[in-house]
Amino acid sequence: MPAEPIEDIWVYERVPGDPWWRDAVVYQVYLRSFADGNGDGVGDFAGLRSRLPYLAELGVDAVWVTPHYVSGGADGGYDVVDFLEVDPSYGTVEDVRALVGDAHELGLRLLLDIVPNHTSDQHAWFRRAVADPTSPEAARYHFRPASEEPPNNWQSMFGGPAWSRTPDGRWYLHLFTPQQPDLNWDNPEVQEHFDDVLRFWFDLGVDGFRVDVAYGLFKDPAYRDNPGIYSPSLFGHGPEQAMTTNQPQVHAVWRRWRAVCDSYEDGKILVGEVSLADLDEVGAYARPDELHHAFQFRLLKSGWDAAAFADTITEALTAFDAVGASAPWVLGNHDKTRQVTRYGSPARARAAALLMLALPGSAYLYAGEELGLPEASVPDDARRDPIYFRSGGRRLGRDGCRIPMPWESAKPSTGFSPAGSADPWLPIPADWPALAVDRQLGDADSTLTLYQHAIMLRALHPALGSGRATVSRAGDVIRVDLVARHSDSSPITCWINMGTSPVAVPAGRVLLASSPNADGPADGVLKLDADAAAWVTN
Ligand code: NOJ
């Protein structure tokens, strides 16, 4: 298969003494949906603790848990009432301490989620700010004087204006739901509070944070109109959102937070959600004294399209390499239609996973992708996502990727809750027992086994997950040559066939393939199925 190299990119390579996070495999747990320990139909820390051995067996390095704080319940926990307390439906602060202890014993790091752009409208600060416009708390949010029209054209990411009114007529800013007022990061008390929040959880042993809306925080001080309207179909925020995203002052906050991390000796990290369209701008968030990882979502938003995949991988590697950062890769999360459905088949999702897990950098997996879960269809009366309600049902929202995990095929609620529990908070589809963990463990052909093997091989081979990547593409076939720099281990090539018919690729030995390889390799040639990927050596 002749393929023109697109780019030959030297990136870091894992060497002894490297920080743990540079090539880590991180597993995202959607806490409400992972495992229910107390039988109320909602996932919690007791449930997560009981399933940690599963994650250790999967082979991941770290677990990232979505927000666990006391919450107003308006946006799946991303509306925080108290950053220093655990929501009672999940457990207690002591449960977090115990979870960290268990995780560390199993060799897993634990990351929490922090939400600095906004609080809940139930937060004590906001209640006081609404009650008294002259209070110090009012200065911690964005209020504008009463007027007929909203102060400007800023729109909520979930639809409708980004401004709502207080009972006395003032406007307050919320880039998400009205229950999520935006904090004013020019206020030093806001900055100081978050230093305390970081230290509180770090002191408990937590290893880091995923940082929500890390591209946000500051807004145009003059509240000028945005030049355009954000659309979720864009790769990320661009110039059209110039007044509400990517303000230069935000970088000083990440330098401040990095200094907090670096004041600990055990490798605390920050992983920012940086959904900006321009990958060089994303890279700037991962400069050596800022965030450890900056998520870009271009790959996540690319369809099943070899050119889009190859170009994005090349551009992202180049952008992160330019600042000496490692690239974080992500194909699924709690905000996005699951890969099986988005790409159109389980085979494609499996192939994409092999590609991602080969690339230099860190890989973020979303709970359930290792089972090949599809997006679930959710009855309208069971929906919970504010996106569905705020768009008047035009956008279905994210409930379909947030369904509770199927663990044990023969148990009630597929083993998500103990027997005799309340119904799961979102209904589990009737055909999901076939995908449950107990059905897939030990089955050589299952998606779970594919992930286990891929993660294990990645840990063993220096060429996988770090080193030099040369990305090339011929039509619908992408080839990534991976070479270790500091060791003499064999080079590995990852092939992915995103076309509709099989292709012949050179291969001496197949390390791992996403589809059964009936035809090869023979005489140095492997027949690679459509919608399949393989890791091969010569
Ligand atoms: C990004 C989170 O991933 C999403 O779930 C949330 O709704 C918004 N930020 C607002 O916090």
Coordinates of C-alpha atoms and ligand atoms in Angstrom, one line a residue:
M1 CA 0.0 0.0 0.0
P2 CA 1.9 3.1 -1.1
A3 CA 1.3 6.0 1.2
E4 CA 2.7 9.5 1.2
P5 CA 4.0 10.5 4.6
I6 CA 2.0 13.5 5.8
E7 CA 4.4 14.3 8.6
D8 CA 7.2 12.8 10.6
I9 CA 6.8 14.0 14.2
W10 CA 9.3 13.5 17.0
V11 CA 7.5 13.6 20.3
Y12 CA 8.6 12.7 23.8
E13 CA 9.4 9.1 24.6
R14 CA 8.8 7.4 27.8
V15 CA 12.2 7.1 29.6
P16 CA 12.8 6.0 33.2
G17 CA 12.0 8.8 35.5
D18 CA 9.4 10.4 33.2
P19 CA 6.3 11.8 34.9
W20 CA 3.5 9.2 35.1
W21 CA 0.9 11.2 33.2
R22 CA 2.7 11.8 29.9
D23 CA 1.6 8.5 28.4
A24 CA -1.1 7.5 30.9
V25 CA -4.3 5.7 30.0
V26 CA -7.0 7.4 32.0
Y27 CA -10.5 6.0 32.5
Q28 CA -13.4 8.4 32.9
V29 CA -16.0 7.3 35.4
Y30 CA -19.4 9.0 35.2
L31 CA -20.1 8.7 38.9
R32 CA -23.9 8.6 38.7
S33 CA -23.7 5.8 36.2
F34 CA -20.8 3.6 37.2
A35 CA -21.9 1.5 40.1
D36 CA -24.5 1.9 42.8
G37 CA -23.4 0.8 46.3
N38 CA -26.4 1.8 48.4
G39 CA -29.3 0.8 46.3
D40 CA -30.8 4.2 45.5
G41 CA -30.4 3.7 41.7
V42 CA -27.6 6.3 41.6
G43 CA -23.9 5.5 41.2
D44 CA -21.8 6.4 44.2
F45 CA -18.3 6.1 45.8
A46 CA -19.1 2.8 47.6
G47 CA -20.1 1.3 44.2
L48 CA -16.9 2.8 42.5
R49 CA -14.7 1.4 45.3
S50 CA -16.2 -2.1 44.8
R51 CA -15.4 -2.0 41.1
L52 CA -11.8 -0.6 41.3
P53 CA -10.3 -4.1 40.8
Y54 CA -12.1 -4.2 37.4
L55 CA -10.3 -1.0 36.4
A56 CA -6.9 -2.3 37.7
E57 CA -7.5 -5.5 35.6
L58 CA -8.3 -3.4 32.6
G59 CA -4.8 -2.0 33.0
V60 CA -5.5 1.8 33.1
D61 CA -3.2 4.1 35.0
A62 CA -5.7 6.5 36.4
V63 CA -9.4 7.1 37.0
W64 CA -11.1 10.5 36.5
V65 CA -14.4 10.9 38.4
T66 CA -17.0 13.4 37.2
P67 CA -18.2 16.0 39.7
H68 CA -18.9 14.6 43.2
Y69 CA -19.7 17.9 45.0
V70 CA -23.0 18.9 46.6
S71 CA -24.9 20.0 43.5
G72 CA -28.2 21.7 42.6
G73 CA -28.8 18.8 40.1
A74 CA -29.3 21.1 37.1
D75 CA -26.5 19.8 35.0
G76 CA -25.3 16.4 36.1
G77 CA -23.2 17.7 38.9
Y78 CA -21.6 20.6 37.0
D79 CA -23.6 23.0 39.1
V80 CA -21.7 23.0 42.4
V81 CA -23.2 24.2 45.7
D82 CA -20.2 23.5 47.8
F83 CA -16.7 22.6 46.5
L84 CA -15.6 21.2 49.8
E85 CA -18.4 18.7 50.4
V86 CA -19.5 15.5 48.7
D87 CA -23.1 15.2 47.5
P88 CA -24.9 12.9 49.9
S89 CA -26.1 10.8 47.1
Y90 CA -22.4 9.9 46.4
G91 CA -21.1 9.5 49.9
T92 CA -18.9 11.5 52.2
V93 CA -15.4 13.1 52.2
E94 CA -14.3 10.1 54.1
D95 CA -15.4 7.9 51.2
V96 CA -13.2 9.9 48.9
R97 CA -10.2 9.4 51.3
A98 CA -11.0 5.6 51.3
L99 CA -11.3 5.5 47.6
V100 CA -8.0 7.2 47.1
G101 CA -6.4 4.7 49.5
D102 CA -7.9 1.7 47.6
A103 CA -6.9 3.2 44.3
H104 CA -3.3 3.7 45.3
E105 CA -3.1 0.2 46.7
L106 CA -4.1 -1.1 43.3
G107 CA -1.6 1.2 41.5
L108 CA -4.3 3.6 40.2
R109 CA -4.2 7.4 40.4
L110 CA -7.4 9.3 41.2
L111 CA -8.4 12.5 39.4
L112 CA -11.5 14.5 40.4
D113 CA -13.4 17.1 38.3
I114 CA -13.3 20.8 39.2
V115 CA -15.7 23.4 37.9
P116 CA -14.2 26.9 38.2
N117 CA -16.2 28.7 35.5
H118 CA -19.5 28.8 37.5
T119 CA -21.3 27.7 40.6
S120 CA -24.8 26.5 41.3
D121 CA -27.4 29.2 41.9
Q122 CA -27.9 27.4 45.2
H123 CA -24.3 28.2 46.2
A124 CA -24.1 30.3 49.4
W125 CA -22.2 33.0 47.5
F126 CA -24.9 33.4 44.8
R127 CA -27.8 33.4 47.3
R128 CA -26.1 36.2 49.2
A129 CA -25.3 38.0 45.9
V130 CA -29.0 37.9 44.9
A131 CA -30.1 39.0 48.3
D132 CA -27.7 42.0 48.5
P133 CA -26.3 43.7 45.4
T134 CA -23.7 45.5 47.6
S135 CA -22.4 42.3 49.2
P136 CA -18.8 41.1 48.6
E137 CA -20.4 37.9 47.1
A138 CA -22.1 40.0 44.4
A139 CA -18.7 41.1 43.2
R140 CA -17.8 37.4 42.6
Y141 CA -20.3 37.0 39.8
H142 CA -21.2 39.0 36.6
F143 CA -24.2 41.2 37.4
R144 CA -25.4 44.0 35.1
P145 CA -27.9 46.7 35.9
A146 CA -31.6 46.2 35.3
S147 CA -32.7 47.1 31.8
E148 CA -35.3 46.0 29.3
E149 CA -32.9 44.1 27.0
P150 CA -30.1 41.7 28.1
P151 CA -26.8 43.5 28.3
N152 CA -25.4 41.9 25.1
N153 CA -25.8 39.1 22.6
W154 CA -24.0 36.4 24.5
Q155 CA -25.8 33.0 24.2
S156 CA -25.9 30.0 26.6
M157 CA -24.0 27.0 25.2
F158 CA -27.2 25.1 26.0
G159 CA -29.5 27.5 24.0
G160 CA -31.1 30.8 24.7
P161 CA -29.6 34.0 26.1
A162 CA -26.7 33.8 28.5
W163 CA -28.4 36.3 30.8
S164 CA -31.2 35.9 33.3
R165 CA -32.7 38.3 35.8
T166 CA -32.7 38.3 39.6
P167 CA -36.0 39.2 41.4
D168 CA -34.9 42.8 41.7
G169 CA -34.4 43.0 37.9
R170 CA -30.6 42.8 37.6
W171 CA -29.1 40.6 34.9
Y172 CA -26.6 37.8 35.8
L173 CA -24.4 35.9 33.4
H174 CA -24.6 32.1 32.8
L175 CA -22.9 30.6 29.8
F176 CA -24.7 27.3 30.6
T177 CA -28.0 26.9 32.4
P178 CA -29.6 29.8 34.5
Q179 CA -28.8 27.6 37.5
Q180 CA -25.0 27.9 36.7
P181 CA -24.1 31.6 37.3
D182 CA -20.6 32.5 35.9
L183 CA -18.0 33.5 38.4
N184 CA -16.0 36.7 38.0
W185 CA -12.4 35.6 37.9
D186 CA -11.1 39.2 38.2
N187 CA -12.2 38.9 41.8
P188 CA -9.2 37.9 44.0
E189 CA -11.5 36.1 46.5
V190 CA -12.6 33.8 43.7
Q191 CA -9.0 33.0 42.8
E192 CA -8.1 32.4 46.5
H193 CA -11.1 30.1 47.1
F194 CA -10.1 27.8 44.3
D195 CA -6.5 27.5 45.7
D196 CA -8.1 26.3 48.9
V197 CA -10.3 23.9 47.0
L198 CA -7.3 22.3 45.2
R199 CA -5.3 22.0 48.4
F200 CA -8.2 20.5 50.3
W201 CA -8.6 17.6 47.9
F202 CA -4.9 17.2 47.2
D203 CA -4.2 17.0 50.9
L204 CA -6.7 14.1 50.9
G205 CA -4.4 12.3 48.5
V206 CA -6.2 13.0 45.2
D207 CA -3.8 13.0 42.3
G208 CA -5.2 15.7 40.1
F209 CA -8.2 17.4 38.5
R210 CA -9.9 17.5 35.1
V211 CA -10.7 21.2 34.8
D212 CA -14.1 22.0 33.4
V213 CA -14.3 24.9 30.8
A214 CA -10.6 25.6 31.2
Y215 CA -10.9 27.8 28.0
G216 CA -13.4 30.0 29.8
L217 CA -13.3 31.8 33.2
F218 CA -12.6 35.3 32.0
K219 CA -15.0 37.4 29.8
D220 CA -14.5 40.6 27.9
P221 CA -14.3 43.3 30.6
A222 CA -16.5 45.7 28.5
Y223 CA -19.1 43.0 27.9
R224 CA -19.0 43.6 24.1
D225 CA -21.1 41.6 21.8
N226 CA -19.7 38.3 20.5
P227 CA -19.0 38.4 16.7
G228 CA -21.0 35.2 16.1
I229 CA -23.0 32.4 17.6
Y230 CA -21.5 29.1 18.8
S231 CA -22.8 26.0 17.2
P232 CA -22.1 22.5 18.7
S233 CA -21.3 21.3 15.3
L234 CA -18.1 23.4 15.2
F235 CA -14.8 21.7 16.1
G236 CA -14.6 24.1 19.1
H237 CA -15.0 27.7 20.0
G238 CA -13.4 30.1 17.6
P239 CA -13.3 33.8 16.8
E240 CA -17.2 33.9 16.9
Q241 CA -16.9 33.5 20.7
A242 CA -14.0 36.0 21.1
M243 CA -15.6 37.8 24.1
T244 CA -16.5 34.8 26.2
T245 CA -13.7 32.3 25.6
N246 CA -9.9 32.1 25.5
Q247 CA -9.2 35.4 27.2
P248 CA -5.4 35.8 27.6
Q249 CA -5.7 36.4 31.4
V250 CA -6.8 32.8 31.9
H251 CA -3.2 31.5 31.4
A252 CA -2.1 33.2 34.6
V253 CA -4.7 31.1 36.5
W254 CA -3.2 27.9 35.1
R255 CA 0.3 29.0 36.0
R256 CA -1.0 29.7 39.5
W257 CA -2.7 26.3 39.7
R258 CA 0.4 24.6 38.3
A259 CA 2.4 26.1 41.1
V260 CA -0.1 24.6 43.6
C261 CA 0.4 21.2 42.0
D262 CA 4.2 21.5 41.9
S263 CA 4.2 22.3 45.7
Y264 CA 3.4 18.6 46.2
E265 CA 6.0 16.0 45.4
D266 CA 3.8 13.2 44.2
G267 CA 2.9 14.4 40.7
K268 CA -0.4 16.2 40.9
I269 CA -1.9 17.0 37.5
L270 CA -4.4 19.2 35.8
V271 CA -6.2 18.2 32.6
G272 CA -8.1 21.0 31.0
E273 CA -11.1 21.0 28.8
V274 CA -9.9 23.3 26.1
S275 CA -12.5 23.0 23.4
L276 CA -11.1 25.7 21.1
A277 CA -11.1 25.2 17.3
D278 CA -7.5 26.3 16.8
L279 CA -5.1 23.6 17.9
D280 CA -2.2 26.0 18.4
E281 CA -4.3 27.9 20.8
V282 CA -5.1 24.6 22.6
G283 CA -1.4 23.9 22.8
A284 CA -0.8 27.2 24.6
Y285 CA -2.7 25.8 27.6
A286 CA -0.3 22.9 27.9
R287 CA 2.9 25.0 28.1
P288 CA 5.4 23.6 30.6
D289 CA 4.2 25.8 33.5
E290 CA 0.4 25.5 32.7
L291 CA -1.9 22.5 32.4
H292 CA -0.4 19.0 32.2
H293 CA -2.9 18.0 29.5
A294 CA -5.2 20.1 27.3
F295 CA -8.0 18.2 25.7
Q296 CA -8.8 19.1 22.1
F297 CA -12.0 17.7 20.7
R298 CA -11.3 17.8 17.0
L299 CA -10.8 14.0 16.8
L300 CA -13.8 13.5 19.0
K301 CA -15.8 15.6 16.6
S302 CA -14.4 14.1 13.4
G303 CA -16.7 11.6 11.5
W304 CA -15.5 8.3 10.0
D305 CA -13.2 10.0 7.6
A306 CA -9.6 9.1 7.0
A307 CA -8.5 12.5 5.9
A308 CA -10.1 14.2 8.9
F309 CA -8.5 11.7 11.3
A310 CA -5.0 11.8 9.7
D311 CA -5.0 15.7 9.5
T312 CA -6.2 16.1 13.0
I313 CA -3.7 13.6 14.4
T314 CA -0.9 15.3 12.6
E315 CA -1.9 18.8 13.5
A316 CA -2.5 17.9 17.2
L317 CA 0.9 16.2 17.5
T318 CA 2.6 19.2 15.9
A319 CA 0.8 21.7 18.1
F320 CA 1.5 19.9 21.4
D321 CA 5.1 19.0 20.4
A322 CA 5.7 22.7 19.7
V323 CA 5.3 23.5 23.4
G324 CA 6.9 20.2 24.7
A325 CA 3.6 18.8 25.8
S326 CA 2.2 15.3 25.3
A327 CA -1.0 14.9 23.4
P328 CA -4.2 13.7 25.2
W329 CA -6.4 11.7 22.9
V330 CA -10.1 11.2 23.5
L331 CA -12.8 9.5 21.4
G332 CA -15.7 9.6 23.8
N333 CA -17.0 11.3 26.9
H334 CA -20.1 12.1 28.8
D335 CA -21.0 14.9 26.4
K336 CA -20.8 13.1 23.1
T337 CA -22.8 10.4 21.3
R338 CA -21.0 7.1 21.9
Q339 CA -18.4 6.0 19.2
V340 CA -20.3 2.8 18.2
T341 CA -23.3 4.9 17.1
R342 CA -21.3 7.9 16.0
Y343 CA -19.0 5.9 13.7
G344 CA -21.8 3.6 12.6
S345 CA -20.7 0.2 13.9
P346 CA -18.9 -1.7 16.8
A347 CA -16.2 -2.7 14.3
R348 CA -15.4 1.0 13.6
A349 CA -15.3 1.9 17.3
R350 CA -12.9 -1.0 17.9
A351 CA -10.6 0.1 15.1
A352 CA -10.6 3.7 16.3
A353 CA -9.7 2.5 19.8
L354 CA -6.6 0.7 18.5
L355 CA -5.5 3.8 16.6
M356 CA -5.9 6.0 19.6
L357 CA -4.1 3.6 21.9
A358 CA -1.1 3.5 19.6
L359 CA -0.6 7.2 19.3
P360 CA 2.1 9.0 21.3
G361 CA 0.5 10.8 24.3
S362 CA -2.1 9.9 26.9
A363 CA -5.4 8.2 26.1
Y364 CA -8.7 9.0 27.9
L365 CA -11.3 6.3 27.8
Y366 CA -15.0 6.9 28.7
A367 CA -16.6 4.2 30.9
G368 CA -18.4 1.7 28.8
E369 CA -16.5 2.2 25.6
E370 CA -14.4 -0.8 26.5
L371 CA -17.7 -2.8 26.3
G372 CA -18.6 -1.4 23.0
L373 CA -21.8 0.2 24.3
P374 CA -23.8 2.1 21.7
E375 CA -25.7 5.3 22.4
A376 CA -28.9 4.3 24.1
S377 CA -32.3 5.6 23.1
V378 CA -33.9 7.2 26.1
P379 CA -37.7 7.6 26.4
D380 CA -38.6 11.4 26.4
D381 CA -40.2 11.1 29.9
A382 CA -36.9 9.7 31.3
R383 CA -34.7 12.4 29.9
R384 CA -32.6 14.5 32.4
D385 CA -30.3 16.6 30.4
P386 CA -30.9 20.4 30.4
I387 CA -29.8 20.5 26.8
Y388 CA -33.0 18.6 25.9
F389 CA -35.3 20.9 27.9
R390 CA -33.6 24.2 27.0
S391 CA -33.7 23.4 23.3
G392 CA -37.4 22.5 23.4
G393 CA -36.4 18.9 22.5
R394 CA -34.6 19.9 19.3
R395 CA -31.3 18.6 20.7
L396 CA -31.7 15.2 22.4
G397 CA -28.8 15.9 24.7
R398 CA -26.4 13.6 26.5
D399 CA -28.5 11.1 28.4
G400 CA -28.0 8.4 25.8
C401 CA -24.2 8.2 26.6
R402 CA -24.8 8.4 30.4
I403 CA -26.7 5.2 31.0
P404 CA -25.7 3.1 34.0
M405 CA -23.0 0.4 33.3
P406 CA -24.1 -3.2 32.7
W407 CA -22.0 -5.4 35.0
E408 CA -23.7 -8.7 35.4
S409 CA -26.0 -10.0 32.7
A410 CA -28.4 -12.1 34.9
K411 CA -28.9 -9.6 37.8
P412 CA -31.6 -7.0 38.2
S413 CA -30.5 -3.7 36.8
T414 CA -27.8 -5.7 35.0
G415 CA -25.8 -5.6 38.3
F416 CA -25.6 -1.8 38.4
S417 CA -27.4 -1.7 41.8
P418 CA -27.7 -4.4 44.5
A419 CA -30.8 -6.7 44.3
G420 CA -33.9 -5.0 45.6
S421 CA -32.8 -1.5 44.8
A422 CA -34.6 1.5 43.3
D423 CA -34.7 1.6 39.5
P424 CA -31.5 3.0 37.9
W425 CA -31.7 6.8 37.5
L426 CA -31.7 6.3 33.7
P427 CA -33.3 3.1 32.2
I428 CA -30.8 0.5 31.0
P429 CA -31.8 -0.9 27.5
A430 CA -33.3 -4.4 27.5
D431 CA -30.6 -5.7 25.2
W432 CA -27.6 -4.6 27.2
P433 CA -27.2 -7.7 29.3
A434 CA -25.5 -9.2 26.2
L435 CA -22.8 -6.5 26.5
A436 CA -22.3 -6.8 30.3
V437 CA -18.9 -7.1 31.8
D438 CA -19.4 -10.7 32.9
R439 CA -20.3 -11.8 29.3
Q440 CA -17.1 -10.1 27.9
L441 CA -14.5 -11.0 30.5
G442 CA -12.4 -14.0 29.2
D443 CA -14.1 -14.0 25.8
A444 CA -11.2 -13.7 23.3
D445 CA -13.3 -11.9 20.7
S446 CA -15.0 -9.4 23.0
T447 CA -14.3 -5.6 22.9
L448 CA -13.3 -5.7 26.6
T449 CA -10.6 -8.3 25.8
L450 CA -9.4 -6.1 22.9
Y451 CA -9.0 -3.1 25.2
Q452 CA -7.3 -5.2 27.9
H453 CA -4.8 -6.6 25.3
A454 CA -4.2 -3.2 23.8
I455 CA -3.5 -1.5 27.1
M456 CA -1.2 -4.3 28.2
L457 CA 0.8 -4.2 24.9
R458 CA 1.0 -0.5 25.2
A459 CA 2.6 -0.8 28.6
L460 CA 5.1 -3.4 27.2
H461 CA 6.2 -1.7 24.0
P462 CA 8.1 1.6 24.1
A463 CA 7.0 2.3 20.6
L464 CA 3.3 2.4 21.6
G465 CA 2.1 5.6 23.3
S466 CA 5.4 7.4 23.1
G467 CA 8.2 7.9 20.7
R468 CA 8.2 9.0 17.0
A469 CA 5.0 8.9 15.0
T470 CA 5.0 9.1 11.2
V471 CA 1.5 9.6 9.9
S472 CA 0.7 8.8 6.3
R473 CA -2.5 8.2 4.4
A474 CA -3.5 6.7 1.1
G475 CA -7.1 7.1 0.3
D476 CA -9.1 5.6 3.2
V477 CA -6.2 3.9 4.8
I478 CA -4.1 5.6 7.5
R479 CA -0.7 4.2 8.5
V480 CA 1.1 5.4 11.6
D481 CA 4.7 4.2 12.0
L482 CA 5.8 4.2 15.7
V483 CA 9.4 4.1 16.6
A484 CA 11.0 4.1 20.1
R485 CA 13.8 6.6 20.4
H486 CA 15.7 5.4 23.4
S487 CA 15.5 1.7 23.1
D488 CA 16.1 -0.8 20.4
S489 CA 12.6 -2.4 20.6
S490 CA 10.9 -3.1 17.3
P491 CA 9.1 -0.4 15.4
I492 CA 5.3 -1.0 15.3
T493 CA 2.9 0.2 12.6
C494 CA -0.7 0.9 13.2
W495 CA -2.9 0.5 10.1
I496 CA -6.5 1.5 10.0
N497 CA -8.7 0.8 7.0
M498 CA -11.6 3.4 7.0
G499 CA -12.7 2.3 3.5
T500 CA -15.4 -0.1 2.4
S501 CA -13.2 -3.0 1.1
P502 CA -10.3 -5.0 2.5
V503 CA -6.7 -3.8 1.7
A504 CA -3.4 -5.7 1.7
V505 CA -0.8 -4.2 4.0
P506 CA 2.8 -5.3 4.6
A507 CA 3.2 -7.2 7.9
G508 CA 5.4 -9.9 9.4
R509 CA 3.5 -10.4 12.6
V510 CA 0.2 -9.1 13.9
L511 CA 0.5 -7.9 17.5
L512 CA -3.2 -7.1 17.8
A513 CA -6.1 -6.6 15.4
S514 CA -9.6 -5.2 15.9
S515 CA -11.2 -7.8 13.6
P516 CA -10.5 -11.5 13.2
N517 CA -7.6 -11.9 10.8
A518 CA -8.5 -15.0 8.8
D519 CA -6.2 -14.1 6.0
G520 CA -2.8 -13.4 7.2
P521 CA -0.2 -12.4 7.4
A522 CA 1.0 -14.7 4.7
D523 CA 4.2 -13.9 2.7
G524 CA 4.6 -10.7 4.5
V525 CA 1.1 -9.4 3.6
L526 CA -1.9 -9.0 5.8
K527 CA -5.4 -8.6 4.4
L528 CA -7.0 -5.9 6.6
D529 CA -10.8 -5.8 6.6
A530 CA -12.8 -2.7 6.0
D531 CA -13.4 -0.9 9.3
A532 CA -10.5 -2.6 11.0
A533 CA -7.2 -1.7 12.5
A534 CA -4.1 -3.7 13.3
W535 CA -0.8 -3.3 15.1
V536 CA 1.9 -5.0 13.1
T537 CA 5.7 -5.5 13.2
N538 CA 8.0 -6.6 10.4
Ligands
NOJ1 C1 -18.4 20.6 30.2 C2 -18.9 19.4 30.8 O1 -18.2 18.3 30.3 C3 -20.4 19.3 30.6 O2 -20.9 18.1 31.0 C4 -21.0 20.5 31.4 O3 -22.4 20.5 31.0 C5 -20.4 21.8 31.0 N1 -18.9 21.8 30.9 C6 -20.7 22.9 31.9 O4 -20.1 22.7 33.2

